[in-house]
Amino acid sequence: MTTTDVSGVCDDRFAGLRALFAKNIDAGDELGGSLVVDVGGAPLVDIWGGWADRQRTRPWQRDTLTNVWSCTKTVTALAALLLIERGLLDIDAQVARYWPEFAAAGKEDVRVRHVLSHTSGVPAWEQPITIEDVYDTQGAAARLAAQAPWWTPGTASGYHVLNYGHLVGELIRRVDGRTLGRFVAEEITGPLGADFHIGLPDSEADRVADVVPPQGASLDPSAPDPDHIRLRTFTGPLVGPRESLTPEWRRAEVGAANGQGNARSLARIQSVVACGGAVDGVRLLSPETIALIFRPQSDGPDLVLGAHLRFGIGYGLPSPSVPYIPQGRVCFWPGFGGSIVVADTERRTTISYVMNKMGAGLLGSDRTIAYVNEVYAALN
């Protein structure tokens, strides 16, 4: 068996990470992907390898993109933090201050921080709802504004699987006037030079590596009864890997789940958090705004995922369900199938992993865990 050609740069300290990545590609555990470890704004690891397609006819290139699923939420959250930084959005204000229609059906006291931390009580759409309805971003946001909360807002988290970007994005549109995708492009990815898209132009579609669903595993919406919050969330609407293969999905602005990027672009964006708000002279946030991320909003069993999670403002925080994320001033979030981005403010380090062959697990696959553990072993 020949050793996989892994391209890019890798500091000697992380030789074990590179070897593990190559081993997983050789073994078929990986199809294609990319890994980045950024320290202080400089990438000490920026590697990629494998294949962009299931048939293994297109090598994964430096600029290959793929669907990063819920890692998109970290970019959406960062966009909201920019408006908080500028004094245009107050995390403790009622959502209805900016979006009056949202006060309907008992949601008048839902706060901006509830929306950003998955505690709003509105984790999905009421039925009937189709994926085509979700693509109508403003129409879908209006549906959310009209419905009642499924639990008392602020009392628990219930992961906002598919609608996080509709809620946060509509707040951004009401405050700023731009859609989420345009705001991210003009205020985050443009200034940082990050190749990441919420709403992919058709001109970039040839660079996308289709995701490959995990064998024998998928999001399991099973629940004790039809009214259970988990079942209602995962079926409102039910979306799986197949949807991500369509042009309609890629063009839409689904700020919870359809970001197209790679490990380099995700790490570049979130290094702003790890490095105190500025990277290469581009300052997006102050240390005071970054501190908001680490203000706990929930700490307990999530009503949708079932796991014991801790959410701050816009990001997950270390919790019992993710023992591979170290304690400390660290924030993160994974995507369906195993992609992840971690921002460690104590080490000024950002870790990102993006792949096309999805693994099992809602909070990182076995590969995700092994890569993050390898990075921390090298750092320590």
Coordinates of C-alpha atoms in Angstrom, one line a residue:
M1 CA 0.0 0.0 0.0
T2 CA 1.4 3.4 -1.0
T3 CA 1.4 6.2 1.5
T4 CA -1.1 9.0 0.7
D5 CA 0.3 12.2 -0.6
V6 CA -0.7 14.8 2.0
S7 CA 0.0 18.4 0.7
G8 CA 0.6 21.6 2.5
V9 CA 2.8 22.7 5.5
C10 CA 3.2 21.0 8.8
D11 CA 5.4 22.1 11.7
D12 CA 7.6 19.2 13.0
R13 CA 5.7 19.3 16.3
F14 CA 2.6 18.1 14.5
A15 CA 4.2 15.3 12.5
G16 CA 2.0 12.8 14.3
L17 CA -1.2 14.7 13.2
R18 CA 0.0 14.6 9.6
A19 CA 0.8 10.9 9.9
L20 CA -2.6 10.1 11.4
F21 CA -4.4 12.0 8.6
A22 CA -2.5 10.1 5.9
K23 CA -3.1 6.8 7.7
N24 CA -6.8 7.5 7.7
I25 CA -6.9 8.3 4.0
D26 CA -4.8 5.2 3.2
A27 CA -7.2 3.0 5.2
G28 CA -10.3 4.5 3.6
D29 CA -11.5 6.0 6.8
E30 CA -11.1 9.4 5.2
L31 CA -12.0 10.1 1.6
G32 CA -10.7 13.7 1.4
G33 CA -10.3 16.6 3.8
S34 CA -8.2 19.3 5.3
L35 CA -6.7 20.1 8.7
V36 CA -5.4 23.4 10.1
V37 CA -3.7 24.4 13.4
D38 CA -3.3 28.1 13.7
V39 CA -1.3 29.6 16.6
G40 CA -1.3 33.3 17.1
G41 CA -2.7 33.9 13.6
A42 CA -0.1 31.8 11.8
P43 CA -0.9 28.4 10.4
L44 CA 1.6 25.9 11.8
V45 CA -0.4 23.1 10.1
D46 CA -2.3 23.6 6.8
I47 CA -2.6 20.2 5.2
W48 CA -5.0 18.6 2.8
G49 CA -5.3 15.3 0.9
G50 CA -7.4 12.5 -0.5
W51 CA -10.2 12.8 -3.0
A52 CA -13.0 15.3 -3.6
D53 CA -15.3 12.7 -5.1
R54 CA -16.5 9.2 -4.2
Q55 CA -15.1 7.8 -7.5
R56 CA -11.6 9.1 -6.6
T57 CA -11.1 11.0 -9.9
R58 CA -10.7 14.5 -8.4
P59 CA -7.9 15.0 -5.9
W60 CA -8.7 17.2 -2.9
Q61 CA -6.9 20.5 -3.8
R62 CA -5.8 23.5 -1.7
D63 CA -8.9 25.4 -2.6
T64 CA -11.5 22.5 -2.4
L65 CA -14.6 23.4 -0.6
T66 CA -17.3 21.3 1.1
N67 CA -20.4 21.6 3.2
V68 CA -19.2 22.1 6.8
W69 CA -22.7 21.7 8.3
S70 CA -23.1 23.2 11.8
C71 CA -19.6 24.7 11.9
T72 CA -21.5 27.3 9.8
K73 CA -23.2 28.4 13.1
T74 CA -19.8 29.7 14.4
V75 CA -19.5 32.1 11.5
T76 CA -23.2 33.2 11.9
A77 CA -22.5 33.8 15.6
L78 CA -19.4 35.8 14.8
A79 CA -21.5 38.0 12.5
A80 CA -23.9 38.8 15.3
L81 CA -20.9 39.5 17.6
L82 CA -19.7 42.2 15.2
L83 CA -23.0 44.0 15.6
I84 CA -22.7 43.6 19.3
E85 CA -19.2 45.0 19.1
R86 CA -20.6 48.1 17.3
G87 CA -23.3 48.7 19.8
L88 CA -26.0 47.9 17.3
L89 CA -27.2 44.7 19.0
D90 CA -27.6 44.2 22.7
I91 CA -27.5 40.5 23.9
D92 CA -29.8 41.3 26.8
A93 CA -32.4 43.2 24.8
Q94 CA -35.7 41.6 23.7
V95 CA -35.5 40.2 20.1
A96 CA -38.7 42.2 19.4
R97 CA -36.9 45.4 19.9
Y98 CA -35.2 44.8 16.5
W99 CA -37.8 42.4 15.0
P100 CA -41.3 43.4 16.4
E101 CA -43.2 40.5 14.8
F102 CA -41.2 38.1 16.9
A103 CA -43.1 39.1 20.0
A104 CA -46.1 37.0 18.7
A105 CA -47.4 33.9 20.5
G106 CA -45.8 34.5 23.9
K107 CA -42.2 35.4 22.7
E108 CA -42.2 39.0 23.8
D109 CA -39.5 38.3 26.4
V110 CA -37.2 36.2 24.3
R111 CA -33.8 37.9 24.4
V112 CA -31.1 38.1 21.8
R113 CA -28.8 36.0 24.0
H114 CA -31.5 33.2 24.0
V115 CA -31.4 33.1 20.2
L116 CA -27.6 33.0 20.1
S117 CA -27.4 30.2 22.7
H118 CA -30.1 27.8 21.5
T119 CA -32.3 28.7 24.5
S120 CA -35.1 30.6 22.6
G121 CA -37.7 27.9 22.7
V122 CA -37.9 28.0 18.9
P123 CA -35.5 25.2 17.7
A124 CA -37.4 24.5 14.4
W125 CA -40.4 25.2 12.4
E126 CA -44.0 24.0 13.1
Q127 CA -45.3 21.5 10.5
P128 CA -45.9 21.6 7.7
I129 CA -42.6 22.8 6.4
T130 CA -40.4 21.8 3.4
I131 CA -36.8 22.3 2.6
E132 CA -38.0 24.6 -0.2
D133 CA -39.7 26.8 2.4
V134 CA -36.4 27.0 4.3
Y135 CA -34.7 28.3 1.2
D136 CA -37.1 31.3 1.3
T137 CA -35.0 32.9 4.1
Q138 CA -37.3 35.8 4.9
G139 CA -40.5 33.8 4.6
A140 CA -39.0 31.1 6.8
A141 CA -38.0 33.7 9.4
A142 CA -41.6 35.1 9.3
R143 CA -42.9 31.6 10.1
L144 CA -40.6 31.4 13.2
A145 CA -41.8 34.8 14.3
A146 CA -45.4 33.7 14.3
Q147 CA -45.1 30.5 16.2
A148 CA -45.1 29.9 20.0
P149 CA -42.1 28.7 22.0
W150 CA -41.9 24.9 22.7
W151 CA -40.6 25.5 26.2
T152 CA -40.0 28.5 28.5
P153 CA -37.3 30.5 26.8
G154 CA -34.0 30.8 28.7
T155 CA -34.7 27.7 31.0
A156 CA -32.8 25.1 28.9
S157 CA -31.1 24.7 25.6
G158 CA -32.7 22.9 22.7
Y159 CA -30.3 22.8 19.7
H160 CA -31.5 25.0 16.8
V161 CA -30.4 22.4 14.2
L162 CA -31.5 24.1 11.0
N163 CA -33.1 27.5 11.9
Y164 CA -30.2 29.1 13.8
G165 CA -29.1 31.1 10.8
H166 CA -32.7 32.2 10.1
L167 CA -33.2 33.6 13.6
V168 CA -29.7 35.2 13.9
G169 CA -29.7 36.2 10.2
E170 CA -33.1 38.0 10.5
L171 CA -31.8 39.9 13.5
I172 CA -28.8 41.0 11.4
R173 CA -31.0 42.0 8.5
R174 CA -33.3 44.0 10.7
V175 CA -30.3 45.9 12.3
D176 CA -28.0 46.2 9.4
G177 CA -30.1 45.8 6.2
R178 CA -27.9 43.1 4.7
T179 CA -28.7 39.4 4.5
L180 CA -26.5 37.1 6.5
G181 CA -24.6 35.8 3.5
R182 CA -23.8 39.3 2.2
F183 CA -22.9 40.6 5.7
V184 CA -20.5 37.7 6.3
A185 CA -18.9 38.2 2.8
E186 CA -18.4 42.0 3.3
E187 CA -17.6 42.2 6.9
I188 CA -15.8 38.9 7.8
T189 CA -14.6 36.7 4.9
G190 CA -13.6 39.7 2.7
P191 CA -11.5 41.5 5.2
L192 CA -9.9 38.3 6.4
G193 CA -9.4 36.7 3.0
A194 CA -11.3 33.6 4.0
D195 CA -12.7 31.4 1.3
F196 CA -16.0 30.7 3.1
H197 CA -19.6 31.1 1.7
I198 CA -23.1 31.2 3.1
G199 CA -24.9 31.2 -0.2
L200 CA -22.4 29.8 -2.7
P201 CA -22.1 31.5 -6.1
D202 CA -22.7 29.1 -9.0
S203 CA -19.2 30.1 -10.3
E204 CA -17.6 28.3 -7.4
A205 CA -19.6 25.1 -7.6
D206 CA -16.9 23.2 -9.4
R207 CA -14.7 23.4 -6.4
V208 CA -17.1 21.7 -4.0
A209 CA -16.5 18.1 -2.8
D210 CA -19.8 16.3 -2.3
V211 CA -20.3 14.9 1.2
V212 CA -20.5 11.1 1.5
P213 CA -23.1 10.0 4.2
P214 CA -21.9 7.8 7.0
Q215 CA -22.7 4.2 6.6
G216 CA -25.4 2.9 8.9
A217 CA -25.7 6.1 10.8
S218 CA -27.7 9.2 10.5
L219 CA -29.4 11.9 12.6
D220 CA -31.9 9.8 14.6
P221 CA -35.0 11.8 15.4
S222 CA -36.5 9.0 17.4
A223 CA -38.4 10.1 20.5
P224 CA -40.9 8.8 23.0
D225 CA -43.9 10.5 21.4
P226 CA -44.8 12.6 18.3
D227 CA -44.8 15.8 20.3
H228 CA -41.4 15.4 21.8
I229 CA -39.1 18.4 21.1
R230 CA -36.3 16.2 19.6
L231 CA -38.7 14.6 17.0
R232 CA -40.3 17.9 16.2
T233 CA -37.0 19.6 15.7
F234 CA -35.4 16.9 13.5
T235 CA -38.5 16.6 11.3
G236 CA -39.2 20.3 11.0
P237 CA -38.1 19.7 8.2
L238 CA -36.1 16.5 8.0
V239 CA -32.8 17.2 6.2
G240 CA -30.0 14.8 5.5
P241 CA -26.8 14.7 3.4
R242 CA -28.6 14.3 0.1
E243 CA -30.0 17.8 0.3
S244 CA -26.5 19.2 0.4
L245 CA -25.7 17.9 -3.1
T246 CA -28.2 20.2 -4.8
P247 CA -27.5 23.6 -6.4
E248 CA -30.6 24.9 -4.5
W249 CA -29.0 24.1 -1.1
R250 CA -25.7 25.6 -2.0
R251 CA -27.2 28.8 -3.3
A252 CA -29.4 29.3 -0.3
E253 CA -28.5 31.2 2.9
V254 CA -28.9 28.5 5.5
G255 CA -26.8 30.0 8.2
A256 CA -27.1 27.0 10.5
A257 CA -25.9 24.3 8.1
N258 CA -24.9 25.1 4.5
G259 CA -21.6 27.0 4.8
Q260 CA -19.1 25.9 2.1
G261 CA -15.5 26.2 3.2
N262 CA -12.5 24.2 4.3
A263 CA -10.3 24.0 7.3
R264 CA -8.2 27.0 6.3
S265 CA -11.1 29.3 5.9
L266 CA -12.8 28.2 9.1
A267 CA -9.6 28.5 11.1
R268 CA -8.9 31.9 9.6
I269 CA -12.3 33.2 10.7
Q270 CA -12.3 31.8 14.2
S271 CA -8.7 32.8 14.8
V272 CA -10.2 36.2 15.4
V273 CA -11.7 34.8 18.6
A274 CA -8.6 32.8 19.6
C275 CA -6.3 35.8 19.1
G276 CA -8.2 38.4 21.1
G277 CA -10.2 40.0 18.2
A278 CA -7.6 40.8 15.6
V279 CA -5.6 38.9 13.0
D280 CA -3.0 40.4 10.7
G281 CA -4.1 43.9 11.5
V282 CA -7.7 43.2 10.9
R283 CA -9.6 43.9 14.1
L284 CA -13.2 42.6 14.3
L285 CA -13.8 42.3 18.0
S286 CA -12.6 43.7 21.3
P287 CA -11.6 41.5 24.2
E288 CA -14.7 42.6 26.0
T289 CA -17.0 41.3 23.2
I290 CA -15.0 38.0 23.1
A291 CA -15.6 37.6 26.8
L292 CA -19.4 37.5 26.1
I293 CA -18.8 34.2 24.3
F294 CA -17.8 32.6 27.6
R295 CA -20.8 33.8 29.6
P296 CA -22.7 30.5 30.2
Q297 CA -26.3 30.5 29.0
S298 CA -27.1 26.9 29.7
D299 CA -25.6 23.9 31.4
G300 CA -27.4 20.6 31.3
P301 CA -29.2 18.1 29.1
D302 CA -30.1 19.7 25.7
L303 CA -33.7 19.1 24.9
V304 CA -32.9 18.2 21.3
L305 CA -29.6 16.5 21.3
G306 CA -30.1 14.8 24.7
A307 CA -26.4 15.4 25.7
H308 CA -25.2 17.5 28.6
L309 CA -24.1 20.7 26.9
R310 CA -22.9 24.1 27.9
F311 CA -23.6 27.0 25.6
G312 CA -22.2 30.5 25.8
I313 CA -23.0 33.3 23.4
G314 CA -22.9 31.7 20.0
Y315 CA -20.6 28.8 20.8
G316 CA -20.4 25.6 22.7
L317 CA -18.2 25.5 25.8
P318 CA -16.4 22.6 27.4
S319 CA -18.9 20.1 28.9
P320 CA -19.2 16.4 29.9
S321 CA -20.4 15.4 26.5
V322 CA -17.3 16.5 24.7
P323 CA -14.4 15.3 26.9
Y324 CA -11.9 15.8 24.0
I325 CA -12.4 19.6 24.3
P326 CA -10.2 20.8 27.2
Q327 CA -11.4 22.8 30.1
G328 CA -10.6 26.5 30.1
R329 CA -11.4 29.5 28.0
V330 CA -12.1 27.4 24.9
C331 CA -15.1 27.6 22.6
F332 CA -16.0 25.3 19.7
W333 CA -18.7 23.7 17.6
P334 CA -18.8 20.6 15.4
G335 CA -20.7 19.9 12.2
F336 CA -22.8 16.9 11.2
G337 CA -20.4 14.1 10.2
G338 CA -17.3 15.3 12.1
S339 CA -16.1 18.7 10.9
I340 CA -15.1 21.0 13.7
V341 CA -13.6 24.3 14.7
V342 CA -12.0 25.0 18.1
A343 CA -10.9 28.5 19.3
D344 CA -8.6 28.2 22.4
T345 CA -8.1 31.7 23.7
E346 CA -5.6 30.6 26.4
R347 CA -3.2 29.1 23.8
R348 CA -4.2 31.6 21.1
T349 CA -4.8 28.5 19.0
T350 CA -7.5 27.6 16.4
I351 CA -8.0 24.0 15.3
S352 CA -10.1 23.1 12.3
Y353 CA -11.0 19.9 10.5
V354 CA -13.2 19.6 7.4
M355 CA -13.9 16.4 5.4
N356 CA -16.3 15.0 2.8
K357 CA -16.7 11.4 4.2
M358 CA -19.0 11.9 7.1
G359 CA -18.5 9.9 10.3
A360 CA -21.0 8.8 13.0
G361 CA -21.7 10.9 16.0
L362 CA -23.5 14.2 16.7
L363 CA -20.6 15.9 18.6
G364 CA -17.7 14.8 16.5
S365 CA -16.7 11.5 14.9
D366 CA -13.9 9.2 16.1
R367 CA -11.6 10.9 13.6
T368 CA -12.5 14.3 15.0
I369 CA -11.7 13.3 18.5
A370 CA -8.4 11.6 17.5
Y371 CA -7.2 14.7 15.5
V372 CA -8.1 17.2 18.3
N373 CA -6.4 14.9 20.9
E374 CA -3.3 14.7 18.7
V375 CA -3.2 18.5 18.4
Y376 CA -3.4 19.0 22.1
A377 CA -0.8 16.3 22.8
A378 CA 1.6 18.3 20.5
L379 CA 0.8 21.6 22.1
N380 CA 1.3 20.3 25.6

